[in-house]
mmCIF file of C-alpha atoms and ligand atoms in Angstrom:
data_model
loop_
_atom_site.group_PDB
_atom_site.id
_atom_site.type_symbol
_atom_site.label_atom_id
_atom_site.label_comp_id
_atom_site.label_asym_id
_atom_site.label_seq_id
_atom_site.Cartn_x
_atom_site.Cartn_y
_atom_site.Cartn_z
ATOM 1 C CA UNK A 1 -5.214 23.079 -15.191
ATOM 2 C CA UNK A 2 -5.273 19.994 -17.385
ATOM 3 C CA UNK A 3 -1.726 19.323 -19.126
ATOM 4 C CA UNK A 4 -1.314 18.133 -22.567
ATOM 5 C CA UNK A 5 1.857 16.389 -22.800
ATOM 6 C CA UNK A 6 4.213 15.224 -25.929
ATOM 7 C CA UNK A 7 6.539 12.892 -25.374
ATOM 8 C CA UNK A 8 9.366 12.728 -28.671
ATOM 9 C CA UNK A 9 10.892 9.457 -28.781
ATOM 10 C CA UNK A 10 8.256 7.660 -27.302
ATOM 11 C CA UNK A 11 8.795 3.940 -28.827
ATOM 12 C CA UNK A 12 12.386 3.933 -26.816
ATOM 13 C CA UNK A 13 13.123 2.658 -23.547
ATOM 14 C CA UNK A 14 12.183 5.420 -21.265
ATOM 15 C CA UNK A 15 9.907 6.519 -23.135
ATOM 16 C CA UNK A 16 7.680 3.630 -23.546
ATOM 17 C CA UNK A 17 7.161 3.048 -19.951
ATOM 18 C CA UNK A 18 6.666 7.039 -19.640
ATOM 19 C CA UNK A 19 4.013 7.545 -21.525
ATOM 20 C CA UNK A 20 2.284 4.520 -19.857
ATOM 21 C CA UNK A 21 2.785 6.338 -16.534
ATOM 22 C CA UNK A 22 2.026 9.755 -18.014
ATOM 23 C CA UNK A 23 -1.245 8.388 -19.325
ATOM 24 C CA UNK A 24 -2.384 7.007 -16.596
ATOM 25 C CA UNK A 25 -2.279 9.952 -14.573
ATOM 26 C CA UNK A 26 -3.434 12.653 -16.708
ATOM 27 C CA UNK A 27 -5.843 10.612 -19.439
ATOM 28 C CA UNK A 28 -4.892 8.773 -22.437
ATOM 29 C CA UNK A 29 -5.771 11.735 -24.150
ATOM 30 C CA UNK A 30 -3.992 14.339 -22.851
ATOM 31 C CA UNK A 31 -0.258 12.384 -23.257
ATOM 32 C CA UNK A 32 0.570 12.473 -27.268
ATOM 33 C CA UNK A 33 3.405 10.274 -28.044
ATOM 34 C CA UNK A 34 5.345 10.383 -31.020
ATOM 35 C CA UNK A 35 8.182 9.154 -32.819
ATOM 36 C CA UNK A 36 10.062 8.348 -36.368
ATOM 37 C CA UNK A 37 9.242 4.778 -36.095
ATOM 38 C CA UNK A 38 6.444 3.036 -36.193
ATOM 39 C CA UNK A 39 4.736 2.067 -31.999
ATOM 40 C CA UNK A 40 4.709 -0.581 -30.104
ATOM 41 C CA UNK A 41 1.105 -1.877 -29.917
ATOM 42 C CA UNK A 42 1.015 -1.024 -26.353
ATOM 43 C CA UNK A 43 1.475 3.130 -27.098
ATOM 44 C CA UNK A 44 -0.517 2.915 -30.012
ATOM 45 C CA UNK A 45 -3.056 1.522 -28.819
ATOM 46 C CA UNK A 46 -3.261 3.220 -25.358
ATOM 47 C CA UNK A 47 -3.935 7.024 -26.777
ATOM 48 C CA UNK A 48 -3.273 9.409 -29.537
ATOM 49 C CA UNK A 49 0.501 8.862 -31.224
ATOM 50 C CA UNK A 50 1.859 11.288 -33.926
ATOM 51 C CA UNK A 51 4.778 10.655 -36.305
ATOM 52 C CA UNK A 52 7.412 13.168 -35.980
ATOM 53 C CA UNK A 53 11.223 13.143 -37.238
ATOM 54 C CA UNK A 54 13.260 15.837 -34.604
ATOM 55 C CA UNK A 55 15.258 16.942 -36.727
ATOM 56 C CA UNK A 56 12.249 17.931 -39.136
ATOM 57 C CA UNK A 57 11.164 21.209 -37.829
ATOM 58 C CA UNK A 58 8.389 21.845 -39.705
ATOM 59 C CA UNK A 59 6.314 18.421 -38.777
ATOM 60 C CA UNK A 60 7.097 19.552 -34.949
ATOM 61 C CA UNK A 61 5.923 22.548 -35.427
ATOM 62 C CA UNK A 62 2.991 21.289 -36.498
ATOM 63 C CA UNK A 63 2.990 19.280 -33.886
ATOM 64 C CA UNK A 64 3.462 21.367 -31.496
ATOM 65 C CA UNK A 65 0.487 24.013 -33.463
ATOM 66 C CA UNK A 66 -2.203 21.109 -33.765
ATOM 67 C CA UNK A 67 -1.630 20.337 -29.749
ATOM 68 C CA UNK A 68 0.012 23.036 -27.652
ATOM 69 C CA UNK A 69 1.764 21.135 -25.253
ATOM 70 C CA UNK A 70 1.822 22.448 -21.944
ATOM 71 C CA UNK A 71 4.708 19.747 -21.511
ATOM 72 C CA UNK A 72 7.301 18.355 -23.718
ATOM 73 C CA UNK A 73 9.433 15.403 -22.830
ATOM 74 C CA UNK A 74 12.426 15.122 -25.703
ATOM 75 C CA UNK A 75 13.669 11.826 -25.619
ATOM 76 C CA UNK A 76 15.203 10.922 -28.963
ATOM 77 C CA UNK A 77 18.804 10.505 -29.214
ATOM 78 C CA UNK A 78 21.697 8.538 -30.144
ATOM 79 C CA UNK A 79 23.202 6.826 -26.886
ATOM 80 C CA UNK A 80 27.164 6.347 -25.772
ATOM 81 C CA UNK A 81 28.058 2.759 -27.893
ATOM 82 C CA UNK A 82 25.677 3.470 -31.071
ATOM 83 C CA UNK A 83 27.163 7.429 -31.063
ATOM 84 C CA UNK A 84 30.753 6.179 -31.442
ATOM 85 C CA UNK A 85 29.558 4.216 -34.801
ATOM 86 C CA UNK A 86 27.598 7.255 -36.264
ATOM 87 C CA UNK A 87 29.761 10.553 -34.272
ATOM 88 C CA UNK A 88 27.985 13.292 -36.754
ATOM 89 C CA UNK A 89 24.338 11.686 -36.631
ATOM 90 C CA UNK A 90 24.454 11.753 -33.250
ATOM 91 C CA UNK A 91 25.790 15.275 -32.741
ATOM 92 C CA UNK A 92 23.395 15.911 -35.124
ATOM 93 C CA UNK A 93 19.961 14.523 -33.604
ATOM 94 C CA UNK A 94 21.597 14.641 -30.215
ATOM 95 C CA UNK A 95 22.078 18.683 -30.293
ATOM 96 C CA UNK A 96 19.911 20.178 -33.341
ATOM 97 C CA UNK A 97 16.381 17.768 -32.309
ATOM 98 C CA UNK A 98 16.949 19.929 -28.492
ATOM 99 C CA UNK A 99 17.451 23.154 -29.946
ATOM 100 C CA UNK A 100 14.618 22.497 -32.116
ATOM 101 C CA UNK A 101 12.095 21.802 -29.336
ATOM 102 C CA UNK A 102 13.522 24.484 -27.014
ATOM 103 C CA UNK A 103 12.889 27.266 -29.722
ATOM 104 C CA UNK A 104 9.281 25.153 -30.541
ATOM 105 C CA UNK A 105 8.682 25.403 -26.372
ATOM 106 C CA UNK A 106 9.612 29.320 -26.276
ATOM 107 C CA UNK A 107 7.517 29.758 -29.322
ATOM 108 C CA UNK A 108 4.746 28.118 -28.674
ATOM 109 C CA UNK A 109 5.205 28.963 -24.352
ATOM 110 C CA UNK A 110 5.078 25.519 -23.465
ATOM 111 C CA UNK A 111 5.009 25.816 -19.484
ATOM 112 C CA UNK A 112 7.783 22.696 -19.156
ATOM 113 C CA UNK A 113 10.279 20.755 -20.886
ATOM 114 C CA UNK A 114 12.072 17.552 -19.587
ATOM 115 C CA UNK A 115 15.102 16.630 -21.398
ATOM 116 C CA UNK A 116 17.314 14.165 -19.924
ATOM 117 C CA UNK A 117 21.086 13.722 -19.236
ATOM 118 C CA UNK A 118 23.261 11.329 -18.433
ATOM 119 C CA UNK A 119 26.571 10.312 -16.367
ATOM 120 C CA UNK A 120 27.840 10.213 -19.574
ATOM 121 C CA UNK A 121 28.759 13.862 -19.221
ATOM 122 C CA UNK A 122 31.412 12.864 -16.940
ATOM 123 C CA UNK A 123 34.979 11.983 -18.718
ATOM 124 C CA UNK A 124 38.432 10.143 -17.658
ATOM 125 C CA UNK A 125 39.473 13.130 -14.942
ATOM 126 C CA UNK A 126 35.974 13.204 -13.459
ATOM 127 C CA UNK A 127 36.295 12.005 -10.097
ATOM 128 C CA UNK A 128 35.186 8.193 -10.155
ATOM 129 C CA UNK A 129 33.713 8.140 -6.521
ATOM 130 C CA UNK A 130 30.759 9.953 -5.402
ATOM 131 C CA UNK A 131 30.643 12.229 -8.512
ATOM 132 C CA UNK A 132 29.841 15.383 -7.338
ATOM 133 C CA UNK A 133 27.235 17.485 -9.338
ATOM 134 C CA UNK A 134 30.199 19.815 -10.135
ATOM 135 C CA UNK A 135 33.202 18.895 -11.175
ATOM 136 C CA UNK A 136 35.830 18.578 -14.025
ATOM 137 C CA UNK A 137 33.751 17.269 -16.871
ATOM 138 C CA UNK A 138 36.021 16.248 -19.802
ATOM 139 C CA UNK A 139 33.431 13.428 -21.202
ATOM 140 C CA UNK A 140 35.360 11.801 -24.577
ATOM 141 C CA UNK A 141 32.041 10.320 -26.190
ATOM 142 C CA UNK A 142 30.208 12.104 -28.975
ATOM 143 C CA UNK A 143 27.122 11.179 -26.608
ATOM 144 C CA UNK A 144 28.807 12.764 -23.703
ATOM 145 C CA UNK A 145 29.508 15.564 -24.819
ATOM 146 C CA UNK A 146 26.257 16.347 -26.789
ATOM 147 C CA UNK A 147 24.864 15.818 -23.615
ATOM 148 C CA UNK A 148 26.950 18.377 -21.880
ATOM 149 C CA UNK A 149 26.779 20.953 -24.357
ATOM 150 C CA UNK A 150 22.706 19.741 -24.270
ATOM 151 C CA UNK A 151 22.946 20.760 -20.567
ATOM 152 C CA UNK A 152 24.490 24.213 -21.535
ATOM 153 C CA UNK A 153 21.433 24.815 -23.677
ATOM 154 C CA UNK A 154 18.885 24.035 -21.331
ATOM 155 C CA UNK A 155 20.603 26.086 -18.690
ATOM 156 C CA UNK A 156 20.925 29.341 -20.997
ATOM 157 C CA UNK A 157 17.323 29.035 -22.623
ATOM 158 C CA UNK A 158 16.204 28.742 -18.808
ATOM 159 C CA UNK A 159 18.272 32.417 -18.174
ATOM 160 C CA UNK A 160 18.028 34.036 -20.977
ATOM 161 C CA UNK A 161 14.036 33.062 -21.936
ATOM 162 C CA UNK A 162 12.575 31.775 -18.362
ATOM 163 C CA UNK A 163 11.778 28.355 -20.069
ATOM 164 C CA UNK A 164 11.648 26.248 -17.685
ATOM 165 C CA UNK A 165 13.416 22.940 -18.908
ATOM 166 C CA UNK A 166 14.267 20.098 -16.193
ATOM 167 C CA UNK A 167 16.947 17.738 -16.777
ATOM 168 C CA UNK A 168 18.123 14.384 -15.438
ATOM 169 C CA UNK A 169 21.491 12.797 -15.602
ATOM 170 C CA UNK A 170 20.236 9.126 -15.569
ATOM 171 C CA UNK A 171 22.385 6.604 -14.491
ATOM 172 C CA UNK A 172 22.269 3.309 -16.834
ATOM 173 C CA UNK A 173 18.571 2.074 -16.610
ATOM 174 C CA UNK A 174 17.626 -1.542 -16.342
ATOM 175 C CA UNK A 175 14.003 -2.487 -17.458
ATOM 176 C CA UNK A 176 12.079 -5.547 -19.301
ATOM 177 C CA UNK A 177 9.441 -3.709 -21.034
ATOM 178 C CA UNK A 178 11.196 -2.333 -23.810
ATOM 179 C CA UNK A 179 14.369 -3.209 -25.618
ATOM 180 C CA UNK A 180 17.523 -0.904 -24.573
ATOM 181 C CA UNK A 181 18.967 1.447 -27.440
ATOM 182 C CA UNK A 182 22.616 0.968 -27.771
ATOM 183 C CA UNK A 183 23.844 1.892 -24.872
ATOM 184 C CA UNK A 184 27.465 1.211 -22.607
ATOM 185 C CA UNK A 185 24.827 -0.481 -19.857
ATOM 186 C CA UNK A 186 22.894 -2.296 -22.107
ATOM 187 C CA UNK A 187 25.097 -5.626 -20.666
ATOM 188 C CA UNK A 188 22.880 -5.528 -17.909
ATOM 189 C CA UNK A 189 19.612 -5.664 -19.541
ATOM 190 C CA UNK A 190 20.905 -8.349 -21.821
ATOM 191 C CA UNK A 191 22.906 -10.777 -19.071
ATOM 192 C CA UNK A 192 18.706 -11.096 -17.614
ATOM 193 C CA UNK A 193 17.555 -12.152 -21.363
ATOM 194 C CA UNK A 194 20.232 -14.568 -21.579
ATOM 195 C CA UNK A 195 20.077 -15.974 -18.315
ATOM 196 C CA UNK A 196 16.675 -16.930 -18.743
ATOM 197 C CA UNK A 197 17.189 -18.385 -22.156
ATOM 198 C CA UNK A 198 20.350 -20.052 -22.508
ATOM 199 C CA UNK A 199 21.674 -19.703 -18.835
ATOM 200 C CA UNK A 200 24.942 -17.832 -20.151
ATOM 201 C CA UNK A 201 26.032 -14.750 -20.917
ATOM 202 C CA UNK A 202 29.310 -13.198 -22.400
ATOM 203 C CA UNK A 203 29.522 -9.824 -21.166
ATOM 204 C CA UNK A 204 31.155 -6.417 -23.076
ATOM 205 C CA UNK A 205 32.173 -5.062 -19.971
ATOM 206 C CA UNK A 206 34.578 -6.181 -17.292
ATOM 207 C CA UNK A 207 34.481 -8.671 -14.395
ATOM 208 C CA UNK A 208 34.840 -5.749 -12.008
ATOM 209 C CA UNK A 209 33.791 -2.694 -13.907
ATOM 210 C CA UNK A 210 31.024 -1.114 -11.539
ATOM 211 C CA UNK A 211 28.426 1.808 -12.908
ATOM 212 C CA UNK A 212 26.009 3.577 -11.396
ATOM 213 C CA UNK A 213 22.562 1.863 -12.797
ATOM 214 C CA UNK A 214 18.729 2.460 -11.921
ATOM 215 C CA UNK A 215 15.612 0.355 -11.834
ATOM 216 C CA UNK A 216 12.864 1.692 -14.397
ATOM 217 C CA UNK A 217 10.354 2.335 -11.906
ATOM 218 C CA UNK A 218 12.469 4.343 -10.048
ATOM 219 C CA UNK A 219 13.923 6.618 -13.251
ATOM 220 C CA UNK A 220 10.183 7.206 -13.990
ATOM 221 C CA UNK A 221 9.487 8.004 -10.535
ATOM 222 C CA UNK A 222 12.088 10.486 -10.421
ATOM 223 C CA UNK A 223 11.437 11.949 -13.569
ATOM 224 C CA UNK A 224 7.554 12.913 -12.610
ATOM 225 C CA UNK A 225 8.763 14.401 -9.009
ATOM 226 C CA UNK A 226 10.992 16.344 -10.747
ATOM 227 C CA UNK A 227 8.764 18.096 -13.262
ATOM 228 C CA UNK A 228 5.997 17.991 -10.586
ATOM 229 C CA UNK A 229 8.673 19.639 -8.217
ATOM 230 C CA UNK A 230 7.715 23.298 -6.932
ATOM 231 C CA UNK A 231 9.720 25.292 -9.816
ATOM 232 C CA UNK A 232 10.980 27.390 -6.637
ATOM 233 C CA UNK A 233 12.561 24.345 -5.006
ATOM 234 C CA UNK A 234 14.822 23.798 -8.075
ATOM 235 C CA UNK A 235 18.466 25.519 -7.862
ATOM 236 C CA UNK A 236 20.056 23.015 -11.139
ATOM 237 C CA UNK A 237 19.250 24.378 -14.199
ATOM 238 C CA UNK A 238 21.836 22.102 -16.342
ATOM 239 C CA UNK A 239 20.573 18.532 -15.192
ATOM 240 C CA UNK A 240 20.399 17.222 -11.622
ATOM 241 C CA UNK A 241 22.892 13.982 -10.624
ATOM 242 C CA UNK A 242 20.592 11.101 -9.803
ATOM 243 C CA UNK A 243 21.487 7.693 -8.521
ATOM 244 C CA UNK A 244 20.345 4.532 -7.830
ATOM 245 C CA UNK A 245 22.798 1.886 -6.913
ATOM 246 C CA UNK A 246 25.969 0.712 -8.662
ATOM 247 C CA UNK A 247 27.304 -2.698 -9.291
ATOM 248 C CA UNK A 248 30.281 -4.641 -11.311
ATOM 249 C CA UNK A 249 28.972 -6.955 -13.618
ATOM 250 C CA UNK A 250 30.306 -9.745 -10.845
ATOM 251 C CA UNK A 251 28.182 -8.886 -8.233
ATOM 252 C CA UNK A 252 25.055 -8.966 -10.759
ATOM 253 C CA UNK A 253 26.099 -12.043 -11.495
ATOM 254 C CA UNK A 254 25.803 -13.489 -8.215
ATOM 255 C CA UNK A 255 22.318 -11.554 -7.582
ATOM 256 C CA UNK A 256 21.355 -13.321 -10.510
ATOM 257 C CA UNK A 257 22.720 -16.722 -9.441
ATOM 258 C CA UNK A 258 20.306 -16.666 -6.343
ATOM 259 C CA UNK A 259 17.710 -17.390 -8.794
ATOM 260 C CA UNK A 260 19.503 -19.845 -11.545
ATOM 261 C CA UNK A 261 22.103 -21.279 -9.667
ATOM 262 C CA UNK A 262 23.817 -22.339 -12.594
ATOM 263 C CA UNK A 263 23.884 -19.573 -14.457
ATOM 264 C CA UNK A 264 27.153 -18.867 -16.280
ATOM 265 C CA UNK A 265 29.174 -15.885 -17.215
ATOM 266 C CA UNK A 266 32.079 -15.482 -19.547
ATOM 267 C CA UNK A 267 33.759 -12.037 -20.450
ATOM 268 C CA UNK A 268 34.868 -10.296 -24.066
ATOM 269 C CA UNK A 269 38.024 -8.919 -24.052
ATOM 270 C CA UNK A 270 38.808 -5.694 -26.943
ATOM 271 C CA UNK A 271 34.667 -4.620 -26.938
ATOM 272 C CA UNK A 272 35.129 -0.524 -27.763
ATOM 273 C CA UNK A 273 32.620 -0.384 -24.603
ATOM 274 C CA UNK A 274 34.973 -0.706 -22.001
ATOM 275 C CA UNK A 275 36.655 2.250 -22.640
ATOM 276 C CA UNK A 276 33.460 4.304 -22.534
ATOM 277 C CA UNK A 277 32.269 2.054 -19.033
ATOM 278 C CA UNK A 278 36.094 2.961 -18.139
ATOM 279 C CA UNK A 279 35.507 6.973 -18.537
ATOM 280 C CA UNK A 280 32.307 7.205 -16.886
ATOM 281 C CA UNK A 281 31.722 7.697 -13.222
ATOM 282 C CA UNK A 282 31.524 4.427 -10.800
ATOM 283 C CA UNK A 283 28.956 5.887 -8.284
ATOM 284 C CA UNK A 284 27.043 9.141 -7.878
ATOM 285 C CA UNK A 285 26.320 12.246 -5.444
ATOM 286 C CA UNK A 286 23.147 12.995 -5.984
ATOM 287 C CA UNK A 287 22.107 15.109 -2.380
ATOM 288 C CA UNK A 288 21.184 18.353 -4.671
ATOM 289 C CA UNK A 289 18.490 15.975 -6.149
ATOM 290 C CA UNK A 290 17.475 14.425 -2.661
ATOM 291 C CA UNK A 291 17.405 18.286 -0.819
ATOM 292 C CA UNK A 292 15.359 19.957 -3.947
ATOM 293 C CA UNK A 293 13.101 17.495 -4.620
ATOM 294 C CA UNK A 294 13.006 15.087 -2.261
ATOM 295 C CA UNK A 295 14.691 11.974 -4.327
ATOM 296 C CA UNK A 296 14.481 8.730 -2.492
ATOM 297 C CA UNK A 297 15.630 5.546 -4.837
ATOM 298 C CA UNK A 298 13.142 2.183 -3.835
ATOM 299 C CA UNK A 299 15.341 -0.417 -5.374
ATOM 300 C CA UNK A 300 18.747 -1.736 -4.839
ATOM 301 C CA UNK A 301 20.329 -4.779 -6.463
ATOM 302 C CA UNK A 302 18.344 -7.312 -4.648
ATOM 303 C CA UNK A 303 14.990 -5.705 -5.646
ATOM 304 C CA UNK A 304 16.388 -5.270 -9.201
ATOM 305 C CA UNK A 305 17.076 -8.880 -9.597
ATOM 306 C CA UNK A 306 14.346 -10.476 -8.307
ATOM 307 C CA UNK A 307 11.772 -7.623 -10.108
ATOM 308 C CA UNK A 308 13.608 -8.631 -13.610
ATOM 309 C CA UNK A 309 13.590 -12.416 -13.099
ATOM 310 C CA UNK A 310 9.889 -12.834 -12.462
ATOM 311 C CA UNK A 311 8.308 -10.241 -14.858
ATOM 312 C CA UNK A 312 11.132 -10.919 -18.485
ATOM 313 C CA UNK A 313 10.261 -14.929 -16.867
ATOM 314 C CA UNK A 314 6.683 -14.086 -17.592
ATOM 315 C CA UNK A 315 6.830 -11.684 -20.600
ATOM 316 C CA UNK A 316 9.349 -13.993 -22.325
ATOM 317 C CA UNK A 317 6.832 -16.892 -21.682
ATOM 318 C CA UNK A 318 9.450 -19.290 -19.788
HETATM 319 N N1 LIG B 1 22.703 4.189 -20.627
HETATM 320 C C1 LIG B 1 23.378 5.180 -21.398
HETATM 321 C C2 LIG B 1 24.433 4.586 -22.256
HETATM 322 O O1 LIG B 1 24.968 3.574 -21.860
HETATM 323 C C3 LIG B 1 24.005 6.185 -20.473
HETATM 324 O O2 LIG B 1 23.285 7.335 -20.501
HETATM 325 O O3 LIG B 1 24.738 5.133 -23.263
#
């Protein structure tokens, strides 16, 4: 069967490089990407692109009329540092855009939805090591716990209606493509801009505050195995714990040393985002993830580095 995928939020980070990927398997046709804002030229000019407001449920509806999806991928939202300026907008978008497309996906029987998570919906008495994929969750973000209570949606529209929605907790994603939306882990997007520009960085976070963090490729990687997964294989119906690798800003520091040798970094003290970084899980269980659906990650730190340096080198024009 051919698919006809939308993809809300598409001018973001993920979503950018997602419906480059998307396209390119199923068609430029088939993969309709829309957003409030206005594209990139890449997405507009790669296939069809729609503007579409979530929280206006009458253009999505349309949306959804004029195209019947087969698959949805919601990723608009507020993230963890821009949430804790705007708490109501992004309980707002955050909660009311994913009830609006799971009600739009039941109505119009949209086979799949992907919306994704985050280890944000861990909190303070989480356990810090290995998260486990259950646990105490106590997250004290508006973005974490939009995103659990998200998770609590998906998981009762998937009992109570049969949709089937798939869900990620992503770790902090590191790409060059597209810019980073106000996140806790934008620092280590940014320390890679800076490093090649001015060769120094002051960094929000820590010396020694480690994360768990992901390469693009492998996020978008993971998220197509999981919605190609056999829907039999897949036992998590809140969002699956995925990981990648985790590092302090130190040790990325060093990676990134190998390459500018005098690179230099300083630290902030007092940035609000160290007490989200401090709440949030340091590294991640993810074997329910591996065993369902056979998640593998490709790049470590090393890889990371080296993959940032030469293609933000080239796309910056250095
Ligand atoms: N990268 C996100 C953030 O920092 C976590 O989901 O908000």
């Amino acid at each position: 069967m051919s698919e006809k995928i939308l993809i809300i939020g598409a001018n973001g980070q993920i979503g950018t490089e997602l419906v480059t990927a998307l396209r390119r398997i199923h068609g430029a046709e088939q993969v309709i990407a829309s957003d409030i804002n206005n594209p990139a030229y890449a997405i507009r000019n790669s296939g069809p692109f729609e503007f579409a407001n979530v929280l206006d449920k009458e253009t999505l509806h349309h949306l959804f009329q004029k195209h019947q999806p087969t698959q949805v991928y919601l990723l608009a939202a507020i993230l963890s540092a821009t949430g804790e300026q705007k708490p109501k907008m992004a309980w707002d978008l955050n909660m009311n855009g994913l009830i609006h497309v799971l009600d739009l996906a039941l109505e119009f029987k949209t086979a799949k939805v992907f919306w994704p998570s985050s280890i944000a919906v861990f909190g303070p008495n989480s356990p810090k090591q290995n998260t486990p994929q259950y646990c105490v969750m106590d997250p004290n973000t508006v973005y974490g716990f939009s995103k659990l209570a998200g998770e609590r949606w998906c998981e009762y529209y998937h009992a109570k209606h049969g949709l089937d929605v798939r869900s990620i907790r992503y770790p902090g994603i590191i790409s060059w493509k597209a810019a980073p939306g106000g996140g806790t882990t934008d620092y280590a997007i940014h320390i890679f801009h800076e490093a090649l520009k001015t060769g120094t960085y002051q960094s929000f976070l820590s010396t020694s505050t480690m994360l768990p963090m992901m390469y693009m490729e492998d996020a978008i990687r993971a998220t197509i195995s999981l919605m190609d997964a056999p829907i039999e294989n897949l036992t998590i119906r809140s969002s699956y714990n995925l990981a990648g690798m985790s590092f302090t800003p130190e040790q990325l520091t060093q990676k990134i040393q190998q390459h500018l040798p005098d690179f230099t970094i300083s630290y902030a003290d007092n940035d609000p985002r160290q007490a989200i970084a401090d709440s949030w899980p340091q590294t991640i269980d993810d074997s329910q993830a591996r065993q369902d659906w056979n998640w593998q990650p490709e790049y470590d730190l090393e890889r990371l580095t080296a993959d940032m340096m030469e293609n933000l080198k080239n796309s910056l024009n250095l």
